[in-house]
XYZ file of C-alpha atoms in Angstrom:
723
model
C 59.312 62.366 138.656
C 62.823 63.527 138.042
C 63.832 67.157 137.740
C 65.364 66.457 134.356
C 62.037 65.108 133.073
C 60.146 68.154 134.306
C 62.606 70.552 132.630
C 62.552 68.587 129.371
C 58.732 68.395 129.296
C 58.420 72.068 130.094
C 60.795 73.035 127.330
C 58.924 70.858 124.821
C 55.591 72.337 125.874
C 56.831 75.864 125.472
C 58.196 74.975 122.075
C 54.867 73.496 120.987
C 52.856 76.495 122.154
C 55.146 78.780 120.314
C 54.686 76.856 117.059
C 50.842 76.947 117.378
C 50.852 80.689 117.962
C 53.076 81.212 114.916
C 50.611 79.157 112.764
C 47.624 81.225 113.957
C 49.473 84.505 113.465
C 49.478 85.082 117.179
C 53.221 85.615 117.490
C 54.081 86.555 121.008
C 56.000 89.770 121.491
C 59.576 88.950 122.427
C 61.080 90.695 125.384
C 63.926 93.057 124.466
C 67.359 91.469 124.562
C 69.756 92.961 127.058
C 72.177 95.436 125.486
C 75.738 94.217 125.200
C 78.528 96.678 126.001
C 80.584 97.271 122.853
C 84.332 97.148 123.463
C 85.927 100.551 123.500
C 88.000 101.118 120.376
C 91.695 101.656 120.940
C 92.513 105.336 120.677
C 94.358 106.248 117.505
C 97.853 107.560 118.088
C 97.793 111.292 118.332
C 99.055 112.845 115.119
C 102.176 114.793 116.001
C 102.551 118.398 115.067
C 104.709 119.133 112.051
C 106.734 122.303 112.393
C 106.054 124.962 109.799
C 109.384 125.641 108.065
C 111.747 125.419 111.046
C 114.709 127.789 110.933
C 117.806 126.038 109.545
C 120.755 126.274 111.904
C 123.028 127.731 109.255
C 120.616 130.676 108.966
C 120.879 131.509 112.663
C 123.203 134.366 113.639
C 126.414 133.093 115.201
C 126.283 135.899 117.781
C 123.603 138.264 119.110
C 123.339 141.559 117.223
C 124.083 143.539 120.389
C 127.708 142.368 120.726
C 130.495 144.752 119.730
C 132.072 144.443 116.308
C 135.468 142.766 115.981
C 137.130 145.947 114.738
C 135.747 147.969 117.657
C 137.449 145.564 120.069
C 140.689 145.352 118.069
C 141.280 149.012 118.901
C 142.079 147.899 122.474
C 145.014 145.828 121.173
C 148.014 148.173 120.854
C 151.294 147.469 119.086
C 152.039 144.774 116.567
C 151.661 141.015 116.649
C 154.495 140.485 119.131
C 152.194 140.558 122.136
C 149.264 138.516 123.364
C 145.537 139.160 123.366
C 142.303 137.308 124.084
C 139.014 138.869 122.957
C 135.729 137.388 124.237
C 132.859 139.101 122.450
C 129.876 137.357 124.070
C 130.756 135.853 127.496
C 127.041 135.228 128.128
C 127.114 132.360 125.611
C 129.497 130.384 127.831
C 127.415 131.146 130.908
C 124.405 129.732 129.054
C 126.349 126.568 128.186
C 127.308 126.152 131.838
C 123.746 126.721 133.022
C 122.267 124.201 130.594
C 124.990 121.686 131.447
C 124.262 121.931 135.157
C 120.546 121.402 134.487
C 121.294 118.366 132.358
C 123.685 116.577 134.650
C 122.021 116.951 138.035
C 119.799 113.861 137.756
C 122.206 111.653 135.750
C 125.029 112.188 138.258
C 122.705 111.480 141.175
C 121.538 108.283 139.469
C 125.100 107.215 138.658
C 126.234 107.789 142.248
C 123.467 105.567 143.560
C 124.231 102.732 141.134
C 128.016 102.967 141.578
C 127.818 102.746 145.368
C 128.094 98.953 145.205
C 131.033 98.995 142.760
C 134.315 99.062 144.652
C 136.243 100.449 141.667
C 133.874 103.335 140.987
C 132.153 104.232 144.242
C 134.811 106.608 145.587
C 135.408 108.534 142.355
C 131.705 108.890 141.559
C 130.946 110.082 145.105
C 133.646 112.743 144.726
C 132.234 113.746 141.356
C 128.760 114.090 142.863
C 130.057 116.280 145.680
C 132.099 118.361 143.249
C 129.116 118.806 140.972
C 126.926 120.004 143.851
C 129.622 122.482 144.878
C 130.066 123.714 141.288
C 126.317 124.180 140.864
C 126.070 126.167 144.067
C 129.100 128.267 143.143
C 127.818 128.961 139.632
C 124.447 130.157 140.891
C 126.194 132.470 143.351
C 128.552 133.732 140.621
C 125.653 134.539 138.307
C 124.105 136.758 140.943
C 127.443 138.440 141.702
C 127.986 139.201 138.001
C 124.495 140.634 137.779
C 125.077 142.907 140.793
C 128.657 143.921 139.903
C 128.012 146.694 137.405
C 130.129 144.887 134.770
C 128.416 144.921 131.361
C 129.361 141.700 129.586
C 127.485 142.664 126.401
C 130.537 144.697 125.362
C 132.886 141.757 125.812
C 135.967 141.048 127.916
C 139.589 141.458 126.777
C 142.966 140.393 128.148
C 145.881 142.191 126.471
C 149.655 142.083 127.028
C 151.947 144.150 124.804
C 154.960 142.061 125.819
C 153.182 138.726 125.608
C 153.924 138.052 129.295
C 151.132 137.483 131.852
C 152.624 139.965 134.337
C 151.970 142.820 131.850
C 148.385 141.786 131.085
C 145.536 144.308 131.231
C 141.928 143.125 131.670
C 139.426 145.382 129.870
C 135.662 145.466 130.521
C 132.768 147.860 130.195
C 131.538 148.807 133.675
C 129.686 151.450 135.676
C 132.806 152.286 137.750
C 136.568 151.544 137.607
C 136.628 149.072 140.518
C 133.599 147.074 139.382
C 135.713 144.314 137.843
C 138.075 144.227 140.842
C 135.168 143.869 143.258
C 133.711 141.102 141.120
C 137.016 139.172 141.124
C 137.240 139.540 144.917
C 133.672 138.294 145.270
C 134.465 135.302 143.063
C 137.525 134.450 145.178
C 140.225 135.136 142.573
C 143.797 134.997 143.903
C 145.378 138.394 144.712
C 142.306 140.201 143.370
C 142.547 142.743 146.204
C 145.930 143.917 144.826
C 144.455 144.723 141.430
C 144.561 148.359 140.186
C 141.741 149.611 137.949
C 141.198 152.885 136.053
C 138.896 154.177 133.349
C 140.738 154.011 130.033
C 140.856 157.328 128.146
C 138.892 157.554 124.893
C 137.320 154.162 125.550
C 133.595 154.959 125.962
C 133.185 153.541 129.468
C 135.769 150.729 129.365
C 137.837 150.058 132.479
C 141.352 148.619 132.556
C 142.673 146.509 135.437
C 146.252 145.288 135.968
C 148.610 144.099 138.686
C 150.117 147.566 139.088
C 149.582 151.176 138.044
C 152.778 151.304 135.959
C 151.334 148.736 133.541
C 148.178 150.811 133.134
C 150.176 154.038 132.597
C 152.003 152.422 129.655
C 148.824 151.023 128.089
C 147.383 152.996 125.142
C 144.085 152.479 123.339
C 145.475 152.881 119.828
C 145.170 149.487 118.189
C 145.274 149.186 114.401
C 142.076 147.205 113.803
C 142.705 146.671 110.086
C 146.196 145.327 110.752
C 145.068 142.943 113.483
C 142.173 141.664 111.368
C 144.386 141.040 108.340
C 146.964 139.132 110.410
C 144.321 136.986 112.139
C 142.453 136.265 108.907
C 145.626 135.219 107.099
C 146.484 132.803 109.910
C 142.938 131.388 110.099
C 141.819 130.666 106.515
C 138.248 129.473 106.350
C 137.284 131.095 109.673
C 134.797 133.981 109.671
C 136.166 136.405 112.273
C 132.863 138.304 112.401
C 131.160 135.073 113.536
C 133.848 134.305 116.138
C 133.090 134.705 119.823
C 136.720 134.400 120.899
C 139.744 135.613 118.916
C 143.124 135.117 120.548
C 146.796 135.513 119.646
C 149.732 133.955 121.487
C 153.445 133.867 120.850
C 155.646 131.153 122.285
C 159.362 130.595 121.812
C 158.912 129.039 118.374
C 156.144 130.847 116.495
C 152.936 132.838 116.975
C 149.597 131.136 116.662
C 145.948 132.176 116.657
C 142.814 130.668 118.157
C 139.206 131.434 117.275
C 136.112 130.020 118.971
C 132.695 130.216 117.350
C 129.524 129.504 119.296
C 126.535 129.268 116.951
C 123.410 127.957 118.729
C 123.962 124.410 119.948
C 127.547 124.114 118.718
C 131.000 125.070 119.952
C 133.859 125.225 117.430
C 137.551 125.788 118.119
C 139.930 126.794 115.304
C 143.699 126.750 115.929
C 146.336 127.971 113.490
C 149.272 125.584 113.186
C 152.736 127.174 113.015
C 154.377 125.596 109.979
C 157.788 126.656 111.272
C 157.870 123.730 113.702
C 159.857 120.986 112.001
C 157.742 117.989 113.076
C 154.491 119.724 112.199
C 155.880 120.854 108.869
C 156.823 117.267 107.982
C 153.351 116.052 108.894
C 151.599 118.716 106.841
C 153.649 117.944 103.739
C 152.076 114.451 103.779
C 148.574 115.927 103.407
C 146.977 117.439 100.333
C 143.841 119.638 100.439
C 141.126 118.974 97.887
C 139.668 115.823 96.396
C 136.723 114.291 98.208
C 135.294 111.739 95.748
C 135.284 109.043 98.446
C 133.154 111.259 100.720
C 130.230 109.802 98.767
C 130.337 106.972 101.333
C 129.572 109.345 104.250
C 125.919 108.901 105.241
C 123.847 111.257 107.456
C 124.313 110.299 111.092
C 127.225 107.950 110.347
C 130.730 108.203 111.737
C 133.708 108.329 109.384
C 137.318 109.351 108.850
C 138.562 110.732 105.526
C 142.061 111.864 104.605
C 143.704 113.010 101.378
C 147.438 112.282 101.289
C 150.088 113.893 99.113
C 151.074 110.692 97.310
C 154.264 112.155 95.839
C 155.557 112.524 99.409
C 154.252 109.111 100.471
C 155.868 107.348 97.516
C 159.227 108.943 98.286
C 159.236 107.678 101.874
C 161.943 105.067 102.472
C 159.846 101.973 103.174
C 157.329 102.793 100.443
C 159.929 103.702 97.858
C 161.603 100.316 98.257
C 158.399 98.255 98.431
C 158.578 95.012 96.412
C 156.158 94.209 93.606
C 153.211 93.825 93.402
C 152.771 96.125 96.436
C 154.818 98.805 94.614
C 152.383 98.825 91.682
C 149.422 99.144 94.055
C 151.048 102.078 95.869
C 151.808 103.786 92.558
C 148.124 103.508 91.584
C 146.825 105.131 94.796
C 145.519 108.692 94.381
C 145.801 109.658 98.072
C 142.182 109.411 99.260
C 141.306 107.131 102.196
C 137.869 106.635 103.755
C 136.866 104.565 106.779
C 133.384 104.751 108.252
C 130.061 103.247 109.204
C 126.943 102.701 107.121
C 123.299 102.415 108.114
C 121.935 101.142 104.800
C 123.203 98.511 104.906
C 124.558 98.134 108.438
C 128.281 97.814 107.866
C 131.771 99.174 108.352
C 133.638 100.149 105.223
C 137.122 101.159 104.123
C 137.963 102.553 100.694
C 141.336 103.505 99.179
C 141.197 105.795 96.156
C 142.862 104.387 93.037
C 143.689 105.819 89.621
C 143.821 102.217 88.359
C 142.320 99.243 90.223
C 144.109 96.588 88.140
C 147.157 96.159 90.420
C 144.941 96.036 93.536
C 142.704 93.363 91.980
C 145.782 91.276 91.218
C 147.061 91.647 94.781
C 143.717 90.468 96.193
C 143.770 87.367 93.966
C 147.237 86.534 95.262
C 146.043 86.998 98.856
C 143.111 84.665 98.213
C 145.369 81.947 96.841
C 147.799 82.303 99.750
C 145.093 82.153 102.380
C 143.196 79.182 100.982
C 145.151 76.578 102.857
C 145.987 78.764 105.849
C 142.537 79.729 107.158
C 141.145 77.001 109.460
C 137.560 75.769 108.967
C 136.609 76.910 112.478
C 137.749 79.233 115.254
C 140.171 77.368 117.553
C 138.732 76.468 120.974
C 135.221 77.692 120.011
C 133.018 74.598 119.500
C 130.400 74.872 116.758
C 132.073 77.798 115.013
C 132.617 77.890 111.263
C 134.882 80.042 109.078
C 134.271 80.680 105.378
C 137.129 81.876 103.148
C 136.458 82.018 99.417
C 136.797 83.978 96.192
C 133.552 84.944 94.456
C 132.491 86.961 91.428
C 131.043 90.273 92.577
C 129.309 92.856 90.428
C 130.074 96.348 91.719
C 128.709 99.446 90.018
C 128.059 97.576 86.807
C 131.609 96.202 86.789
C 132.504 92.581 87.504
C 135.237 92.001 90.039
C 136.828 89.131 91.917
C 136.100 89.550 95.630
C 137.575 87.910 98.687
C 134.688 86.800 100.935
C 135.108 85.862 104.624
C 132.286 84.836 107.001
C 131.858 83.577 110.588
C 128.978 81.470 111.937
C 128.113 79.189 114.840
C 129.151 81.544 117.669
C 126.138 82.537 119.841
C 127.611 85.865 120.963
C 128.427 86.822 117.370
C 124.948 85.788 116.255
C 123.419 87.933 119.001
C 125.353 91.050 118.014
C 124.547 90.409 114.352
C 120.847 90.019 115.164
C 120.544 93.199 117.171
C 122.753 95.382 114.985
C 121.724 94.005 111.565
C 125.493 93.615 111.140
C 126.204 90.409 109.239
C 129.328 88.480 110.328
C 130.902 88.539 106.878
C 133.288 90.751 104.934
C 134.294 91.550 101.354
C 137.463 92.857 99.753
C 137.406 93.978 96.122
C 138.843 96.535 93.702
C 136.431 98.243 91.321
C 135.489 101.689 90.063
C 137.937 104.196 91.533
C 138.778 102.403 94.792
C 140.044 99.290 96.510
C 137.450 98.503 99.171
C 136.676 96.403 102.211
C 133.104 96.133 103.517
C 132.280 94.232 106.715
C 128.722 93.514 107.853
C 126.849 93.437 104.539
C 125.880 90.821 101.983
C 126.396 91.165 98.220
C 123.267 93.274 97.762
C 124.439 95.547 100.563
C 127.789 96.078 98.854
C 126.016 97.179 95.694
C 123.827 99.567 97.701
C 126.949 101.169 99.183
C 128.483 101.597 95.733
C 125.428 103.240 94.110
C 126.427 106.826 94.932
C 127.916 109.778 93.066
C 131.362 111.222 93.935
C 131.506 113.790 96.739
C 129.582 114.371 99.954
C 125.802 114.332 99.485
C 123.563 117.308 100.303
C 121.802 115.255 103.003
C 125.123 114.599 104.743
C 126.337 118.187 104.359
C 123.483 119.593 106.446
C 124.643 117.450 109.382
C 128.196 118.834 109.181
C 129.580 122.089 110.659
C 129.102 124.977 108.252
C 132.834 125.954 108.077
C 133.687 122.361 107.138
C 131.241 122.368 104.218
C 132.551 125.737 103.050
C 136.122 124.430 103.249
C 135.222 121.377 101.148
C 133.641 123.569 98.490
C 136.826 125.675 98.341
C 139.081 122.616 98.159
C 140.838 123.507 101.436
C 140.135 120.361 103.512
C 142.692 117.551 103.779
C 141.334 115.513 106.730
C 137.972 114.892 108.468
C 137.058 112.804 111.504
C 133.337 112.759 112.378
C 131.925 110.894 115.387
C 128.157 110.917 116.069
C 127.237 109.587 119.517
C 123.419 109.561 119.350
C 123.428 105.758 119.088
C 124.588 105.649 122.727
C 121.116 106.904 123.693
C 119.152 104.664 121.285
C 117.085 101.585 122.203
C 119.188 99.200 120.101
C 122.333 99.697 122.196
C 120.460 99.774 125.492
C 118.794 96.432 124.663
C 122.140 94.867 123.825
C 123.691 96.165 127.054
C 120.732 95.013 129.163
C 120.998 91.472 127.816
C 124.763 91.304 127.356
C 125.694 92.459 130.875
C 123.017 90.443 132.640
C 124.576 88.544 135.508
C 127.997 90.230 135.198
C 129.437 91.032 138.638
C 130.147 94.688 139.528
C 128.913 96.107 136.198
C 125.133 95.992 135.953
C 123.230 97.069 132.813
C 121.753 99.930 134.839
C 125.225 101.170 135.815
C 126.443 101.033 132.208
C 123.332 102.926 131.099
C 123.897 105.604 133.738
C 127.431 106.146 132.431
C 126.120 106.511 128.871
C 123.528 109.027 130.088
C 126.390 111.437 130.776
C 126.868 111.811 127.016
C 123.168 112.557 126.369
C 123.563 116.327 125.767
C 126.106 115.715 122.978
C 125.112 114.691 119.464
C 128.415 114.611 117.586
C 132.035 115.697 117.456
C 133.989 116.642 114.331
C 137.675 117.366 113.713
C 139.017 118.585 110.379
C 142.081 120.234 108.883
C 142.159 123.049 106.321
C 145.174 124.336 104.452
C 145.927 127.388 102.370
C 149.174 128.271 100.614
C 150.950 129.408 103.784
C 148.788 128.286 106.693
C 147.081 125.242 108.181
C 144.232 125.285 110.682
C 142.962 122.496 112.947
C 139.230 122.694 113.687
C 137.145 120.917 116.307
C 133.348 121.130 116.653
C 131.070 119.685 119.325
C 127.371 119.764 118.499
C 124.728 119.414 121.195
C 121.353 117.745 120.790
C 119.595 121.108 121.168
C 119.886 124.774 122.092
C 117.765 127.676 123.317
C 117.721 129.850 120.177
C 114.779 128.260 118.302
C 111.656 126.226 118.962
C 113.331 123.104 117.587
C 116.389 123.561 119.781
C 114.265 124.035 122.888
C 112.100 121.013 122.007
C 115.212 118.863 121.601
C 116.644 119.967 124.952
C 113.338 119.267 126.671
C 113.127 115.848 124.989
C 116.583 114.912 126.271
C 115.692 116.032 129.797
C 112.476 113.988 129.771
C 114.286 110.855 128.640
C 116.930 111.274 131.343
C 114.097 111.615 133.844
C 112.804 108.185 132.804
C 110.173 108.932 130.144
C 109.787 106.851 126.967
C 112.650 107.865 124.686
C 111.323 105.960 121.673
C 108.055 107.874 121.674
C 109.566 111.264 122.543
C 112.195 111.161 119.798
C 109.768 109.659 117.282
C 107.500 112.670 117.776
C 110.510 114.953 117.415
C 111.524 113.241 114.163
C 108.068 113.780 112.710
C 107.849 117.373 113.859
C 111.252 118.300 112.411
C 111.734 115.964 109.426
C 114.104 118.035 107.290
C 116.647 119.652 109.601
C 120.286 119.096 110.453
C 119.269 117.171 113.609
C 116.679 114.825 112.055
C 119.204 111.979 111.738
C 120.061 112.387 115.436
C 116.409 112.236 116.523
C 115.826 109.176 114.337
C 118.789 107.337 115.834
C 117.699 108.090 119.405
C 114.127 106.991 118.673
C 115.128 103.650 117.185
C 113.290 104.429 113.943
C 116.300 103.443 111.880
C 116.437 100.046 113.524
C 119.529 98.270 114.747
C 121.652 99.471 111.814
C 122.235 102.777 113.586
C 124.825 101.034 115.773
C 127.023 100.129 112.822
C 126.474 103.548 111.266
C 127.707 105.380 114.321
C 130.706 103.118 114.822
C 130.964 104.003 118.502
C 127.575 102.402 119.176
C 128.687 99.128 117.644
C 131.973 99.268 119.560
C 130.235 99.831 122.916
C 127.654 97.117 122.259
C 130.242 94.571 121.178
C 132.389 95.626 124.129
C 129.569 94.883 126.571
C 129.109 91.369 125.172
C 132.880 90.799 125.098
C 133.280 91.990 128.701
C 130.582 89.536 129.745
C 132.371 86.759 127.841
C 135.755 87.588 129.436
C 134.133 87.753 132.871
C 133.127 84.122 132.481
C 129.425 84.855 131.951
C 128.197 83.124 128.785
C 124.822 83.897 127.212
C 124.204 80.934 124.956
C 120.633 82.087 124.204
C 121.430 85.770 123.919
C 120.236 86.000 120.310
C 116.803 84.624 121.280
C 116.510 86.894 124.321
C 117.137 90.149 122.488
C 114.239 92.319 121.328
C 115.190 93.389 117.821
C 114.022 96.853 116.698
C 113.501 96.718 112.960
C 113.668 99.839 110.791
C 110.211 101.226 110.122
C 111.001 101.852 106.484
C 113.932 101.385 104.194
C 114.308 105.105 103.608
C 113.385 106.358 107.044
C 116.157 108.927 107.058
C 114.641 110.757 104.125
C 112.219 113.660 104.504
C 108.981 112.783 106.317
C 106.986 115.987 106.109
C 103.475 115.242 104.769
C 103.110 118.816 103.585
C 106.373 118.632 101.687
C 105.181 115.431 100.060
C 102.108 117.201 98.711
C 104.042 120.195 97.372
C 105.785 120.115 93.987
C 109.554 119.999 94.184
C 111.478 123.021 92.978
C 113.181 120.944 90.285
C 112.050 117.717 88.636
C 113.667 114.619 90.028
C 116.389 113.147 87.873
C 117.055 109.526 87.097
C 118.557 107.349 89.831
C 122.168 108.115 90.600
C 124.573 106.509 88.185
C 127.044 103.990 89.456
C 130.591 105.344 89.795
C 132.685 105.489 86.699
C 135.952 103.652 86.577
C 137.844 106.917 87.075
C 136.809 109.868 89.252
C 135.137 112.814 87.600
C 137.469 115.721 86.885
C 134.869 118.398 87.498
C 132.380 119.106 90.252
C 129.443 119.439 87.839
C 128.073 116.019 88.757
C 128.277 116.786 92.446
C 126.397 120.049 91.858
C 123.715 118.189 89.905
C 123.492 115.631 92.695
C 122.880 118.384 95.242
C 120.034 119.718 93.102
C 118.748 116.169 92.697
C 118.699 115.616 96.460
C 116.699 118.792 96.973
C 114.216 117.751 94.290
C 113.622 114.411 96.007
C 112.852 116.016 99.361
C 109.097 115.931 98.959
C 108.618 112.734 96.993
C 109.265 110.174 99.707
C 107.417 111.689 102.632
C 104.078 109.925 102.856
C 105.318 106.340 103.003
C 107.804 107.151 105.730
C 105.242 109.103 107.750
C 102.892 106.117 107.590
C 105.723 103.792 108.597
C 106.585 105.947 111.574
C 102.916 105.991 112.581
C 102.987 102.193 112.488
C 106.094 102.218 114.640
C 104.369 104.437 117.196
C 101.455 102.017 117.339
C 103.901 99.171 117.977
C 105.481 101.134 120.817
C 102.070 101.806 122.372
C 101.144 98.126 122.061
C 104.406 97.090 123.710
C 103.726 99.423 126.635
C 100.238 97.951 127.106
C 101.643 94.408 127.076
C 104.272 95.330 129.650
C 101.631 96.913 131.846
C 99.469 93.789 131.557
C 102.393 91.570 132.581
C 102.994 93.791 135.595
C 99.411 93.278 136.728
């Protein structure tokens, strides 16, 4: 009897017995089924903390309360404005900058040195930089201790004054416990000829010591400065600069004209303001070409985007030789220009844009039509020597701001490298030229819908963009004193979109690995943006430069941002760290920076920054020129998509639940054909922006939560692949 038969018969018998028992009501008690282990649910992403009303940076004091007043220090500046003086009110601020910088750069420089060791062009210089950094760090730590032990009290500032304006007559003034304290400190720090220095306690100075090269200089020095006179002269030469907020105030006189310098050091930012002597012929000619005021085209400046804006004095431009004799129709176009020029990046949509302010767009529209007709037979159907490429050159009807306009449309397709950059940056390989509203414009990287999105803004810089700008710049704009702005955010250099492009674009390139390129970019991690602008008053012009860091030590937000940057440089997950920071601080001047570094804004942040797009495209181009082609680069790239269309708007859940201070107005009107004569609309727009702050929070918060879940999932998948 086969085993199969036995098993079959046994099964049938058991089945029959069971049926009989069921019929007689004698159901047999079933043994308990073994318990199955339920799969553990995936942990929900931890809800990040939302800061309770973080302190806005503009509300922070520019200097500690303990520092001496400007007028108290001006009394140490004798004589008139023929001499030279440098007043440093809070030297500790610069020591803090140095300390934080040394903390930041220790690991990045060590990493860079290791990666550059195999690069013949970089190895020697990077090794020297590493050795120099180690020496500087050691020297700084020693100097800090020597300053602490010296008896010199830096809280009362440091001054360098020369009544003749010559260095040999300079007197260094400090507050100290004894006359030779400063001399001993200089000797300890290794200053040249410090042992020859002569120091005395200055009479009527409340504990201030004066040190000079010889006693005769000190005997001639008198503490009798006219504070009111010095303040008035400095303030006149530095319009738009708050002297009471300045850490450094300096006056110099060269052979041509005197000039002033002020340095302000609010938390996380360093600003330098330099008066420009109009007496210099070349400078005077340059300044006559600029005109303070205007600003309608600043509507195109988005938070976190790089841009350049200038307002020219068109009467001077039109009288220039080449312009004055320009042939028609170029002459008519030049006559219609109002002086404003804007060039910058855009995140929504990802694009680069240029706009020229016009009092009448008719001549410009005619010039574009002529250019389209001339180029029709000249533009080839493809890029020479690039198989598969295709060029589009056409004239289309474009509706801009409710106004129909003829637009020149150019597009490129069929080039793998171009497709890859377009995929990762959301930057479309097409461009538009048109004249409508109050400007002649060129937009590259957007489609027709994107062009309309760019044009749906009110004249003037928005409130959301203003909070990302240096405070003196915003004040200068409101007073009509600004004639030029150049703003360069660099946060995109630390974002995942650029790093992905570099990792794929430089793969296989000799000498320059993706890791080496990333290590170089890490050196910029402490910096968030740089801004240069020019202000003018009736008699003076001032050049300003501001460098803003990613964080500072004055507030909880600043400390969190510094710690986040350090963690990312140490190798932790930047996407998660900066996403949490964006949620915790959703309505501050640094929110756009956190969002860019987290990747929440998607690939468009590269085009918005300008520099990010340039570096990414440069990496792919370098690979191409090195003979390394990536035909499948577009398919290889991981593309970070924006979590929500309006991710840069406020994301505070609590703010979303609170009523806005003012009711939201209707959507912004499209620009009128001519610029508004008054600033009333801009003021209303600022109120409108504030009113919208709470209305768009919940959807973005949910979108960011979704993004965090995607990041966590990606990490799990990577870990699984590794196993």
